[in-house]
XYZ file of C-alpha atoms in Angstrom:
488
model
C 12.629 23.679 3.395
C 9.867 23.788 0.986
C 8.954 21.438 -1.809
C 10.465 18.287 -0.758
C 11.711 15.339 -2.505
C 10.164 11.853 -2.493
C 12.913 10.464 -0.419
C 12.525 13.337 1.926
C 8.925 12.752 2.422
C 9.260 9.017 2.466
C 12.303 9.691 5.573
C 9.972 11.872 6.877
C 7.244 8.980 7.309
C 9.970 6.316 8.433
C 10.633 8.950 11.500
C 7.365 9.578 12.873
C 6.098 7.427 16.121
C 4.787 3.866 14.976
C 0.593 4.290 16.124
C -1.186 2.333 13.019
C -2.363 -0.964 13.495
C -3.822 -3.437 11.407
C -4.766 -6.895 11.866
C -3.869 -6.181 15.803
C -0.129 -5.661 15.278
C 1.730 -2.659 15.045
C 3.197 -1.476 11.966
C 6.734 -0.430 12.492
C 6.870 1.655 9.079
C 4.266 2.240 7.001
C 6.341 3.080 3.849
C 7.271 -0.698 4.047
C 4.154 -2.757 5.229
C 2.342 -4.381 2.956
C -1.310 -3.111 4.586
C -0.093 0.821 4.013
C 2.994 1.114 1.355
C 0.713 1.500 -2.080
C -1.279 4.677 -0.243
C 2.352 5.625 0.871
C 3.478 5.289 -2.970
C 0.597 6.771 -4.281
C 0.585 10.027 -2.489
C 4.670 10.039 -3.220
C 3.438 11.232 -6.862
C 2.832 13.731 -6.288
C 6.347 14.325 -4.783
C 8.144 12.812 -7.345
C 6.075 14.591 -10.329
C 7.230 18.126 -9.031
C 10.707 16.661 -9.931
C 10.640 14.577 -12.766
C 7.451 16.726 -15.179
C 7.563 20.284 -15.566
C 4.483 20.232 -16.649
C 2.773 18.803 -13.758
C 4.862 20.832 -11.596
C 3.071 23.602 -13.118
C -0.231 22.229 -11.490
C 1.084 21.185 -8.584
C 2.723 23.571 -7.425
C 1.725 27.564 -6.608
C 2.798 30.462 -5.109
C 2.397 31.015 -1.836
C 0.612 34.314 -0.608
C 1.727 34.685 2.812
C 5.017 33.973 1.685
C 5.808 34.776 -2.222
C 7.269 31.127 -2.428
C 6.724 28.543 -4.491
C 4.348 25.547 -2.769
C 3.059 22.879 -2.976
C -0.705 23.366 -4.250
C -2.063 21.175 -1.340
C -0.811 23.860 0.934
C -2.827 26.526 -0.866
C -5.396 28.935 0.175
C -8.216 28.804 -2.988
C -8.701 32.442 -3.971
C -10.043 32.300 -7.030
C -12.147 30.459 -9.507
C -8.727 29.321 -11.413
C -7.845 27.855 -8.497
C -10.316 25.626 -8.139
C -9.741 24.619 -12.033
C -6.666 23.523 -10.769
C -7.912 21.422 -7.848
C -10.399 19.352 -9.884
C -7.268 18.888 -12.741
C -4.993 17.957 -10.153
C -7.410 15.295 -8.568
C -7.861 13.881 -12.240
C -4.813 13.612 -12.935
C -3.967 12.236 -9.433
C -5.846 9.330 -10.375
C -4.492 9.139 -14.072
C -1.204 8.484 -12.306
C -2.289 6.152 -9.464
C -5.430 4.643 -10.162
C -6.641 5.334 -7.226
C -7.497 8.398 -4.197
C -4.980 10.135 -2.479
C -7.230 11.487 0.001
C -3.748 11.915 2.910
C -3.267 15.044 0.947
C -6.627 16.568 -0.953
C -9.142 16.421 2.114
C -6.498 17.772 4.445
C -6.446 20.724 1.699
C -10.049 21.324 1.684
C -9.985 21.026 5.396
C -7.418 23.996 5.569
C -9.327 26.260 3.206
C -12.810 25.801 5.409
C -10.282 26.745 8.509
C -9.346 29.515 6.640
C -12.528 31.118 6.064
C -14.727 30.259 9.359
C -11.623 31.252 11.161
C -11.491 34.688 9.457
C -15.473 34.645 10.701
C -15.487 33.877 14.118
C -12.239 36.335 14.775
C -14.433 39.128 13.372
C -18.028 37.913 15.209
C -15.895 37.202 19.047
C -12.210 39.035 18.838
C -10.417 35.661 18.880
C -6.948 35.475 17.154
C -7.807 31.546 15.548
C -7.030 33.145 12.139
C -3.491 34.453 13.144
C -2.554 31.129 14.860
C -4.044 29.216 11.528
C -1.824 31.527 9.150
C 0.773 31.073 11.671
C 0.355 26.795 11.539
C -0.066 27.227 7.313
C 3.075 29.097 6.721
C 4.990 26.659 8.674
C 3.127 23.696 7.056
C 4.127 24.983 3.614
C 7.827 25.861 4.286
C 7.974 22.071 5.659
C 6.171 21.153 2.772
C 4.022 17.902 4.498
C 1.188 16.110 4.336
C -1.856 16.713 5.860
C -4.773 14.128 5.897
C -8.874 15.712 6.986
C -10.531 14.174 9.485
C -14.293 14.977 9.564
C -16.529 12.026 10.539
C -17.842 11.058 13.953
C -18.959 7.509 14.667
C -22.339 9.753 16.448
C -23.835 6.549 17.749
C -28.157 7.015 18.223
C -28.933 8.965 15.172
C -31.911 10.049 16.717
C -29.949 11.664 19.338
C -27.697 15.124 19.372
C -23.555 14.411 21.085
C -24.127 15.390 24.549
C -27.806 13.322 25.073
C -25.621 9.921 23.859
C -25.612 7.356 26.489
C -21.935 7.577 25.817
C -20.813 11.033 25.337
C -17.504 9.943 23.566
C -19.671 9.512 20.548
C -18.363 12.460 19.151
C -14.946 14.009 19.307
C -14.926 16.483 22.389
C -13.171 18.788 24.345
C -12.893 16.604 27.641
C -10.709 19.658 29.437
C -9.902 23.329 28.377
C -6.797 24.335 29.631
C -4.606 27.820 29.864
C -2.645 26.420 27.408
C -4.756 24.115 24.922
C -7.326 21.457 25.063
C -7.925 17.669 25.197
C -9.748 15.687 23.103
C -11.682 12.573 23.949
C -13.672 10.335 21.177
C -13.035 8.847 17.447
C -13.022 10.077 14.039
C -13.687 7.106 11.676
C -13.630 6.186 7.833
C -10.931 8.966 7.935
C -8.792 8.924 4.460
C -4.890 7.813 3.608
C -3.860 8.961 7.160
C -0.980 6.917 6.916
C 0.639 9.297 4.295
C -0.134 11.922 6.478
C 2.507 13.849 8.524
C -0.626 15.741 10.535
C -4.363 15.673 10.346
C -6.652 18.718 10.366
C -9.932 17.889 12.829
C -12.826 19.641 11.642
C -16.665 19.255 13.228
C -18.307 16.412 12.136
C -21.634 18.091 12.200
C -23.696 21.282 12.922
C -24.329 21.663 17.220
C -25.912 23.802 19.370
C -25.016 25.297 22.111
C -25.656 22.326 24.046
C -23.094 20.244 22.226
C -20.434 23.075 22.626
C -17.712 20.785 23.217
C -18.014 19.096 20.202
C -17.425 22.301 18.022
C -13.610 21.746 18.007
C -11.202 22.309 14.890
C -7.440 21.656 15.420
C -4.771 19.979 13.749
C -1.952 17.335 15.143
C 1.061 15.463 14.195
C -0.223 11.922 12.998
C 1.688 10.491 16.011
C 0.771 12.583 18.328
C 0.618 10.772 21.992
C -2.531 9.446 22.717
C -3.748 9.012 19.552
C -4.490 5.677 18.015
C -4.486 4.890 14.595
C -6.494 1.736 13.327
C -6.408 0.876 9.617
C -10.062 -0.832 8.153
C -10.612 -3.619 6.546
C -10.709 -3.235 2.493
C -12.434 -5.782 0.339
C -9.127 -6.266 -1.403
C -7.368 -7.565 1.566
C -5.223 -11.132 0.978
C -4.171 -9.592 -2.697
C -3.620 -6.240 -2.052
C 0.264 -5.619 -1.824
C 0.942 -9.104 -2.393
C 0.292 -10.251 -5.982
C 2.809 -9.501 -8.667
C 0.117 -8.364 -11.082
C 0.286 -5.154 -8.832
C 3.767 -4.559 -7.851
C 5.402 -2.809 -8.337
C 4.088 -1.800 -11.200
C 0.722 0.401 -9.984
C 1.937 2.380 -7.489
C -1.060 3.891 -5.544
C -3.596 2.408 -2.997
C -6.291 3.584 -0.877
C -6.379 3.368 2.795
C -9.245 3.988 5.773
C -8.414 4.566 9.230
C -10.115 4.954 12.974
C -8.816 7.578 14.996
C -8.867 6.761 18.343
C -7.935 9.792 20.780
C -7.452 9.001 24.567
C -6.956 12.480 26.324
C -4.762 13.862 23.245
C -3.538 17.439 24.457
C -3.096 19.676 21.704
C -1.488 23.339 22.427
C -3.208 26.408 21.804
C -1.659 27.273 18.252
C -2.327 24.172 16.659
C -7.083 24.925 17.996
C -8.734 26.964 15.501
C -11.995 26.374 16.963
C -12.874 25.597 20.597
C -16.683 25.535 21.532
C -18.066 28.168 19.261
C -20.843 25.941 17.889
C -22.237 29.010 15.717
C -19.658 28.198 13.434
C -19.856 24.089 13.259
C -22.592 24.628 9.975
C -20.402 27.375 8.451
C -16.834 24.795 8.722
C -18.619 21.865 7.420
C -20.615 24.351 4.286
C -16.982 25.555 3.190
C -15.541 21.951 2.961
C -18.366 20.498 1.135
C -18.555 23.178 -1.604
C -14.798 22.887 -2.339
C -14.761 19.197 -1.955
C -18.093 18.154 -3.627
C -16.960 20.280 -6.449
C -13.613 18.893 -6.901
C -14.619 15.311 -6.163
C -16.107 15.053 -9.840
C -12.205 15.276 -11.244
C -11.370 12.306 -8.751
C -13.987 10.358 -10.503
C -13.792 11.397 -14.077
C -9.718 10.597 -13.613
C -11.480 6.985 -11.924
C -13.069 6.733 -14.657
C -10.502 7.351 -17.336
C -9.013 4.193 -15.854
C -11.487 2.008 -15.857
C -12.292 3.170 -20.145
C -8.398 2.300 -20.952
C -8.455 -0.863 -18.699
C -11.368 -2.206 -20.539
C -10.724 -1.423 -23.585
C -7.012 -3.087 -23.243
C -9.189 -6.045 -21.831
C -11.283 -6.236 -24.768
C -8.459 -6.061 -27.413
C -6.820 -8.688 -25.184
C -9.720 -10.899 -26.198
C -9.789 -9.953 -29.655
C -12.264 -7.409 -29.547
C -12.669 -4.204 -31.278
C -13.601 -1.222 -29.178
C -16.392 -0.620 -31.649
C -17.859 -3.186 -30.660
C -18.929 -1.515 -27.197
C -19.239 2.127 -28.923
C -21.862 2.777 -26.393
C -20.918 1.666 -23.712
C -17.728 3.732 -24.271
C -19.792 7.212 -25.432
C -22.129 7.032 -22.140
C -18.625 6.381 -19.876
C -17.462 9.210 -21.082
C -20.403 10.847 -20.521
C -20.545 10.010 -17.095
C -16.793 11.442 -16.212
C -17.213 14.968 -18.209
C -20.505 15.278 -16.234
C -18.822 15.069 -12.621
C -15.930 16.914 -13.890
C -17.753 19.854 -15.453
C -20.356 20.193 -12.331
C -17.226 20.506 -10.864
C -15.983 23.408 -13.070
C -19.269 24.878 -13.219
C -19.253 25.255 -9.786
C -15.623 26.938 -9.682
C -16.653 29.070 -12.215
C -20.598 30.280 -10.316
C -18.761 30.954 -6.887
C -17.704 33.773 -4.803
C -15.240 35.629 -3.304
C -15.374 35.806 0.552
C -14.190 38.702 1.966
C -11.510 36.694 4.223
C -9.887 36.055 0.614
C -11.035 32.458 -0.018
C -12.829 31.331 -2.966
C -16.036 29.326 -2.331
C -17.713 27.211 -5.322
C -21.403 27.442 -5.902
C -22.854 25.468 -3.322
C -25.654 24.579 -5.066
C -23.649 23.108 -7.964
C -21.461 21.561 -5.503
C -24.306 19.567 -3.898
C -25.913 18.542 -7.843
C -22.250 17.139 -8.386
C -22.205 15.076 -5.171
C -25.292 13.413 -6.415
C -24.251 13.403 -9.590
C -20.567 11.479 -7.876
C -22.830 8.808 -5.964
C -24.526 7.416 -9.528
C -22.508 7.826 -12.004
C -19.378 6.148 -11.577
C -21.072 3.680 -10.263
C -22.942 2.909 -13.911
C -19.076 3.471 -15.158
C -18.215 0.552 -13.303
C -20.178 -1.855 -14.659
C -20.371 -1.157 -18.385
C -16.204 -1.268 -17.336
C -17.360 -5.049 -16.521
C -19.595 -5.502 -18.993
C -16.991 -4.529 -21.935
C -14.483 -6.748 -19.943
C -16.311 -9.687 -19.146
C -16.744 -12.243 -16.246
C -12.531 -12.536 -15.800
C -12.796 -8.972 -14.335
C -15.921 -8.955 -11.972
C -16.481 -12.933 -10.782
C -13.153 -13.523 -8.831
C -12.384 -16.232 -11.185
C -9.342 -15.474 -11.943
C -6.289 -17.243 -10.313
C -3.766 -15.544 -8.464
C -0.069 -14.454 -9.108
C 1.078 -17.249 -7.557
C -0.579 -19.599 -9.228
C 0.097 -17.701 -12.558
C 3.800 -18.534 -11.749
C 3.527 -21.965 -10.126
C 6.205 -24.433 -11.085
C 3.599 -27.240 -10.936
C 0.741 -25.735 -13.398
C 1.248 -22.085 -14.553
C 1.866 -23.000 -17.316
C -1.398 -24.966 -18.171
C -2.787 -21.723 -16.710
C -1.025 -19.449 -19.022
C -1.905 -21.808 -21.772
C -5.765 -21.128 -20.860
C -5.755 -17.371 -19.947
C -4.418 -16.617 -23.773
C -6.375 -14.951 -26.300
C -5.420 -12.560 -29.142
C -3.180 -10.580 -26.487
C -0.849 -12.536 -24.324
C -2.042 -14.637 -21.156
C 0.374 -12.285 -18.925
C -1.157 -8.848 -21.018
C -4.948 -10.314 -20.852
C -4.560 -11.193 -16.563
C -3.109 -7.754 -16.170
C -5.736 -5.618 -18.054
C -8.434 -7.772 -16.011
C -7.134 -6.829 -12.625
C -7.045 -3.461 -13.197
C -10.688 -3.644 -14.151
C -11.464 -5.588 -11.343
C -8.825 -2.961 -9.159
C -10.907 -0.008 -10.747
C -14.683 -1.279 -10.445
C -14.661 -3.286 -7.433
C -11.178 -3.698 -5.660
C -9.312 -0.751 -3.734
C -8.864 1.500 -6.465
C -12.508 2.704 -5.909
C -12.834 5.840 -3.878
C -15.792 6.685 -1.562
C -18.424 8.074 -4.487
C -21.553 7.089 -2.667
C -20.031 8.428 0.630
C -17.439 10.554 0.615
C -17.554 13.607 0.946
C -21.074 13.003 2.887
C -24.000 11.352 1.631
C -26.029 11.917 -1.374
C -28.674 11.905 0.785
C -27.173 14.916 2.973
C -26.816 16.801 -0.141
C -30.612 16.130 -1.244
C -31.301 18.023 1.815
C -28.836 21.244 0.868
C -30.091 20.895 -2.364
C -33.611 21.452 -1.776
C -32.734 24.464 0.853
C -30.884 25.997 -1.869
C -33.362 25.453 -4.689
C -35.555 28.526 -4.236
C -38.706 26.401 -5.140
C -40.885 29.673 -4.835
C -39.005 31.896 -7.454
C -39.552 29.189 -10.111
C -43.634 28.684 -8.829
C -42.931 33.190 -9.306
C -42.104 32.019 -13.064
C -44.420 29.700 -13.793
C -47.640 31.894 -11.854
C -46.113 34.625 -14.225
C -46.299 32.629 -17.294
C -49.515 30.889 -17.084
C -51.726 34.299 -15.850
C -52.164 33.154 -12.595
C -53.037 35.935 -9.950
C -55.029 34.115 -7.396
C -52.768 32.973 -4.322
C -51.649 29.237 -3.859
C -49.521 28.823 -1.219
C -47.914 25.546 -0.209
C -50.584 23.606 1.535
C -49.686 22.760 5.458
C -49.770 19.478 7.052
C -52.570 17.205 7.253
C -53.957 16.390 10.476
C-alpha cells in the first residue's frame, strides 16, 4: 500500500495501543479527544490534499528511489537542491492550509535524511550494515505510507554536567542493555512534536558525547505504541478553548501538540537501531538534521506568517479599516517571512552533495536562518496585534459560549459589531490571537535548537581570519596581529 487515504490513516491511528495521556487520563483515541484531534486533523492534510489537488499532489508527493514509486515526500531521501525547494514550499504551504505546525510528519523527515547520511558514514568508518537495515526500515515505511514524528531532545538535567556524570543517569536516553538481538532504552525525550499523529518516531542523539557517554549515542525508530513507552501530552497556553469553542471547529482544522516520552526498558529489535554507541557520530547526526531543518523551518514561518497578514487585515476591515492604513506594518511583515523563507532557499541552493547521495544545505546559511526564525516572527506577531487591536491580544474577548448564550448573546453580538459582522469581526480576532499567541505558534525561538546553539555554529563556521586576510590585504597591512590570548 502506498499513498494512503485520510480515512486510512485516520483507521490507522484509531488501531494503535492507547499510551497518551493528558490531564492524568488516558486517551482512548486520539483522532477523537479533544486534547489531540486538531494535530490529528491537521497532519490529515496532507492526506487528503494528495486526493482532492493535483497540484499539491505534485509537491507532496515524489518518486521513490529505492523503489521507482510514487511517495509520499515525507518519506523522501533529499538528493538535491530542488528537493529541498520543495521541503521549505511544502512546510509553507502546510501552514497556509492549517494554520499551524505539523511537526508528526516534517521532523520525522529530517530525522530520516540525517539517518541516512551518518548511517552511510559509520558503515564505511566500522563495517556495520546500519545503512542496509535503515533502507530496509524506509522502503517499508514508504510502501505503508505512515507517519513518522522526530524525537531529538533530552531533558539532560545539570547543564554543567556530561549524561553519564548525572546524579541520575536516566537524564538522557540510553542503552540500559545490548542484546544479541536489539537494545533497551531507558530515559525521556521531551518537548517532542505532534507525536500523536505519528504511527512511529525516529530517536536521534540529543547531543554530541564522548566516548564516555557511549550509551547515549543511540538512533532507532519505534511504533508510537510500542510497550513500555509512555506518552505524556504538555500543557499549551491555549488549553480550556482549544477544541472546544465553536469559533474553531470545525472550521480550522490543524493544531499543535507537545509530548514527553517516557521509555521504561523499551526493547527495540536490531533492524529498527541505526546507531548503537558509536559516539563519533552523535555531532555528525545532529549537524545533518539542523542544516535540513533550520533551512526549511523559515517556510514554516513565512506560511505562519502569511496567516497572521490575512487574519489582520480581515480584522482591520472588520473594524472599518483600510489596510493602508497599516502599509508598514504590512511591507516589514512581509519582509520578515521572505527573509526566513529565502535563507531557507539560499541555503538549498549553497549546499552539497554527500557522497552517500543526500543533499545537505549550507550549514552556515542554515544556522543565519535559525536566528533569523527566533526574531522575526516574533516582530510579525505583534505588528499582527498591533494592526488588530486589543480584541486579539488582551483575552478580552468572550467565549463561544457566551457568543451563543440564550440569556445575553445577543447584547454581546450587539457590542462586538463594527463595519463587518459581530460573528465575522470575533472570528478574524481569534485567529490573530490563534496565530500570535495561542497554539497556532510553532517553536521559532526553540525549535529546531536554540538561537543561541546556532550563535555558536555560526561563529565556528564564520572563518573570521579569511575576512581579517581581506581587510590586512586592503588596508597595506604586513605586520602580524594575531588574536590576542587571555588575560591573566
Amino acid at each position: 500500500m502506498a499513498l494512503r487515504t485520510y480515512r486510512q490513516y485516520i483507521d490507522s491511528l484509531k488501531k494503535m495501543r492507547p499510551n497518551v495521556y493528558k490531564f492524568d487520563q488516558l486517551i482512548e483515541d486520539v483522532t477523537t479527544h479533544p486534547a489531540t484531534r486538531n494535530t490529528i486533523e491537521g497532519h490529515s492534510k496532507s492526506f487528503k490534499m494528495i486526493a482532492e489537488d493535483p497540484e499539491l499532489k505534485e509537491l507532496m508527493t515524489t518518486t521513490s528511489h529505492l523503489t521507482g514509486e510514487p511517495i509520499s515526500r515525507y518519506l523522501s531521501i533529499i538528493q538535491k537542491a530542488e528537493d529541498m525547494f520543495a521541503n521549505s514550499k511544502l512546510k509553507r504551504k502546510m501552514f497556509q492550509l492549517t494554520g499551524t505546525c505539523t511537526g508528526g510528519r516534517c521532523v520525522g523527515w529530517t530525522s530520516l535524511n540525517s539517518a541516512f547520511t551518518f548511517t552511510w558514514e559509520i558503515d564505511q568508518k566500522f563495517g556495520t550494515e546500519y545503512h542496509q537495515r535503515f533502507l530496509a526500515w524506509l522502503k517499508d515505511a514508504q510502501a505503508r505510507d505512515i507517519t513518522v514524528a522526530g524525537a531529538l531532545t533530552d531533558p539532560k538535567g545539570d547543564r554543567t554536567k556530561a549524561p553519564s556524570m548525572q546524579e541520575d543517569p536516566d537524564m538522557s536516553l540510553r542503552m540500559v542493555e545490548k542484546r544479541e538481538d536489539g537494545i533497551v532504552l531507558r530515559g525521556a525525550k521531551v518537548m517532542i512534536c505532534g507525536v500523536a499523529a505519528a504511527n512511529e518516531i525516529f530517536i536521534l542523539p540529543g547531543s554530541a558525547y564522548r566516548e564516555s557517554d557511549a550509551d547515549y549515542a543511540v538512533s532507532c525508530v519505534i511504533p508510537r505504541d510500542i510497550e513500555g513507552l509512555t506518552i505524556v501530552e504538555t500543557r499549551h497556553p491555549s488549553d480550556g478553548r482549544e477544541g472546544e469553542e465553536g469559533f474553531d471547529i470545525p472550521n480550522r482544522e490543524g493544531g499543535i501538540t507537545q509530548a514527553f516520552l517516557l521509555f521504561e526498558d523499551v526493547f527495540v529489535p536490531n533492524e529498527r537501531v541505526f546507531m548503537a554507541g558509536e559516539y563519533e557520530f552523535t555531532l555528525k547526526a545532529i549537524q545533518y538534521f539542523v542544516a535540513a531543518y533550520r533551512a526549511a523551518i523559515g517556510g514554516c514561518v513565512a506560511g505562519q506568517g502569511d496567516v497572521k497578514i490575512g487574519a489582520a487585515v480581515l480584522l482591520a476591515r472588520a473594524n472599518g479599516l483600510s489596510s493602508k492604513v497599516f502599509n508598514d506594518k504590512i511591507i516589514q511583515m512581509h519582509i520578515n517571512n521572505e527573509t526566513t523563507y529565502g535563507m531557507g532557499i539560499a541555503a538549498a541552493a549553497m549546499g552539497k552533495k554527500h557522497p552517500a547521495g543526500s543533499w545537505i544545505p549550507d550549514p552556515l546559511f542554515s544556522h543565519v536562518n535559525k536566528v533569523h526564525v527566533a526574531t522575526l516572527p516574533y516582530e510579525t506577531s505583534r505588528l499582527a496585534q498591533e494592526i488588530g487591536g486589543g480584541i486579539c491580544e488582551t483575552g478580552c474577548m468572550p467565549s463561544y459560549r457566551d457568543f451563543e448564550s440564550e440569556k445575553y448573546g445577543h447584547l454581546i453580538k450587539k457590542y462586538m459589531k463594527a463595519a463587518g459582522s459581530a460573528e465575522a469581526r470575533t472570528r478574524a480576532a481569534r485567529l490573530v490571537e490563534w496565530a500570535t499567541i495561542g497554539a497556532g505558534v510553532p517553536g521559532c525561538m526553540h525549535g529546531g535548537g536554540s538561537p543561541d546553539g546556532a550563535k555558536l555554529f555560526i561563529r565556528m563556521l564564520e572563518n573570521l581570519e579569511e575576512k581579517v586576510g581581506f581587510a590586512k590585504k586592503l588596508a597595506g597591512i604586513t605586520e602580524d596581529l594575531p588574536e590576542p590570548g587571555a588575560k591573566k
